[in-house]
Amino acid sequence: MISEFRAVYGIAIREVKRFFRARSRVFSSIFMPLFWLVIFGTGLGASMKFSNSTFTNYTAFVFPGVIALNLFMRSIGAGVNILVDKQYGFMKEMLVAPISRVSIVVGKVLGNSFTSLIQGCLILMLAILFDISFPLINIPFIIFTMLLISAGFLGLGMMIATFFESVQGFQLMINLFVMPVFMLSGALFPIDNLPSWLSLLTKLDPLTYGVDLLRYLILGVSFFNPVLDVLVVVGFTVFTVIIAALAFNRRN
Amino acid sequence: MSVIIVKDLKKHFKSVKAVDGISFNIGEGQIFGLLGPNGAGKTTSIKILATLLKPSSGNVTVCGYDVNLNSSKVRSSIGIVFQEPSLDVELTAFENLILHARLYNVPRSETMSRISDVLELVDLSDKRNIQVKNFSGGMKRRLEIARGLIHHPRVLFLDEPTLGLDPQTRSKIWDYILKLKKEKKMTILLTTHYMEEAELLCDMVGIIDNGKIIALDSVSKLKNDLKGDVIILDVDDSESAVKILKNSKNFDGRVHLSVRNADKKLAQILSKLSKKGVIIKSVNIKKPSLNDVFLSLTGKQIRDEKANDNDWVKNRMRWHGH
Ligand SMILES: Nc1ncnc2c1ncn2[C@@H]1O[C@H](COP(=O)(O)OP(=O)(O)OP(=O)(O)O)[C@@H](O)[C@H]1O
Ligand SMILES: [Mg+2]
């Protein structure tokens, strides 16, 4: 059992190193969110008549959404590195080691959650720039939520990746996923006054609860009961990681 | 005692019989070579022995553990170098090795010294902190061999260890392999389609073709079974020499004599000639190669062998300054 922890640690460290060694990835992971905040916050905010009574500042409203969006996009896309490892042969090194397949998946989830978390924290610091304040005591909870959102979508991304052989096929599939999941998550607009069919769709979107929980922790308001948010986010993460591990085990 | 026991192993991919009923044993400290052309089933066999593929039928035991029932035990007792590269090229040599140590739970207190040892063994100590993407093909191969040794496996699998490498690097890797056998008494299973590699390294050779082992013996035995030795004599009077020796022929003034075991018969032949007053200027023995063995068994050549042999000789000559 201890040997499995050591393997998980080794695999996680590798993921972190690989992330930071790809300079362009580090660069874009800092500037993309800033770009989005400016576009969504300033651009969209100015051209939209924002008539929600709870929020007066649209940038503040989208801020938690932008964090969630980044965690979501990076995490679900990181499923690709299962396929990259296959393509470059490193997967065989892990598969032939005396460790369980579950450790491989968990190691990858933890390593990539960590890098997503760092990205999330960098965006969180932008709050100062946009004059958004929240109680510092919330920071550990925010970090925990960011970890859960990352791990959940990493699990989903890896599960999807096990059904593909090629990087291209996987990316096509992910592109189909990303837009609807993001648009329906309530990151860009309040979801309390929607027509019932749309409201149902937003409630089926797991990202909705992550966005809502972050908004609660950062801005102090939420559409659902935060306890419900926590339950859904935790449940989703546990579910996807287990399914990913099972799928990976079956395929290899 | 046999470290590896393979009994009637079969592996079918849908209609393809990749491995079709092979059996062999490998004793402790032996180097066993699976020799065969492309698509013969070498990699498939290794993958089954390494628990990466499930056999369709048959029994395979590695270090006393059944590959089906005890795959985790099998995995911790083997080291493997795959045919295709399997390093993380973004990581340094050291990082690849320490990751391996973590995957195999090498005792923490020994990890660092073992990493230094294996790097030393393959002469890569000075490349320790360089990213593997900057390595040459030969350096990558050596690093993979080093990596396969960190957890002190009892058996090492090498799938085409010198494929695509230049002759200098190949002979270097042969040196490492022989060193492992000599110094560590390592049991090694290697696959190859290079004849000279099998001749040089292996105690035992299984010649595999179309998923079947068609010959299984030591290299010298395989060659001796072939009536293939030719003694070539340069004498003052070839006409009378041909009359004295049975089964001999005169080619351009040289006497060619086919025998089964030239080393043993040579003395007798020479004394026979000198008794009759024939003066011998030079003697040459042409041994059959494994290639001749393969040819006689299958009626075909192992592909690419000729071109490679020539390149090999050319480069060796350049290397030795001839
Ligand atoms: N996953 C697979 N699915 C279907 N057929 C396969 C698979 N793996 C191998 N084969 C087939 O099994 C046969 C044996 O392949 P294998 O890779 O074991 O040969 P090999 O002796 O290693 O050849 P090489 O010298 O080219 O490496 C080939 O005909 C190959 O096409
Ligand atoms: Mg092969």
GROMACS .gro file of C-alpha atoms and ligand atoms in nm, chain B residues 13 16-19 36-45 53 83 159-160 193 208, ligand 1:
model
   52
  265PHE     CA    1  -0.517  -1.155  -3.234
  268VAL     CA    2  -0.363  -1.368  -3.663
  269LYS     CA    3  -0.170  -1.637  -3.480
  270ALA     CA    4   0.107  -1.412  -3.352
  271VAL     CA    5   0.250  -1.680  -3.122
  288GLY     CA    6   1.345  -1.422  -3.599
  289PRO     CA    7   1.239  -1.198  -3.885
  290ASN     CA    8   0.988  -0.911  -3.866
  291GLY     CA    9   0.647  -1.022  -3.747
  292ALA     CA   10   0.774  -1.354  -3.614
  293GLY     CA   11   0.610  -1.299  -3.275
  294LYS     CA   12   0.909  -1.189  -3.067
  295THR     CA   13   0.758  -0.875  -2.918
  296THR     CA   14   0.427  -1.047  -2.854
  297SER     CA   15   0.609  -1.320  -2.660
  305LEU     CA   16  -0.060  -0.910  -2.277
  335GLN     CA   17   1.150  -0.224  -2.872
  411ASP     CA   18   1.343  -0.637  -2.712
  412GLU     CA   19   1.575  -0.567  -3.006
  445HIS     CA   20   1.693  -1.030  -3.597
  460ILE     CA   21   1.119  -1.819  -3.426
  575LIG     N1   22  -0.215  -0.576  -3.102
  575LIG     C1   23  -0.211  -0.650  -3.215
  575LIG     N2   24  -0.323  -0.670  -3.287
  575LIG     C2   25  -0.321  -0.746  -3.397
  575LIG     N3   26  -0.213  -0.806  -3.446
  575LIG     C3   27  -0.097  -0.791  -3.380
  575LIG     C4   28  -0.091  -0.712  -3.261
  575LIG     N4   29   0.037  -0.715  -3.216
  575LIG     C5   30   0.105  -0.790  -3.303
  575LIG     N5   31   0.027  -0.836  -3.401
  575LIG     C6   32   0.068  -0.924  -3.511
  575LIG     O1   33   0.132  -1.035  -3.456
  575LIG     C7   34   0.244  -1.073  -3.534
  575LIG     C8   35   0.369  -1.077  -3.451
  575LIG     O2   36   0.405  -0.946  -3.414
  575LIG     P1   37   0.529  -0.913  -3.321
  575LIG     O3   38   0.526  -0.767  -3.296
  575LIG     O4   39   0.528  -1.003  -3.204
  575LIG     O5   40   0.650  -0.950  -3.416
  575LIG     P2   41   0.806  -0.928  -3.391
  575LIG     O6   42   0.870  -1.059  -3.403
  575LIG     O7   43   0.829  -0.852  -3.266
  575LIG     O8   44   0.845  -0.841  -3.518
  575LIG     P3   45   0.950  -0.720  -3.531
  575LIG     O9   46   1.082  -0.780  -3.559
  575LIG    O10   47   0.898  -0.643  -3.648
  575LIG    O11   48   0.945  -0.641  -3.405
  575LIG     C9   49   0.250  -0.975  -3.651
  575LIG    O12   50   0.189  -1.034  -3.763
  575LIG    C10   51   0.170  -0.859  -3.602
  575LIG    O13   52   0.108  -0.793  -3.710
   0.00000   0.00000   0.00000
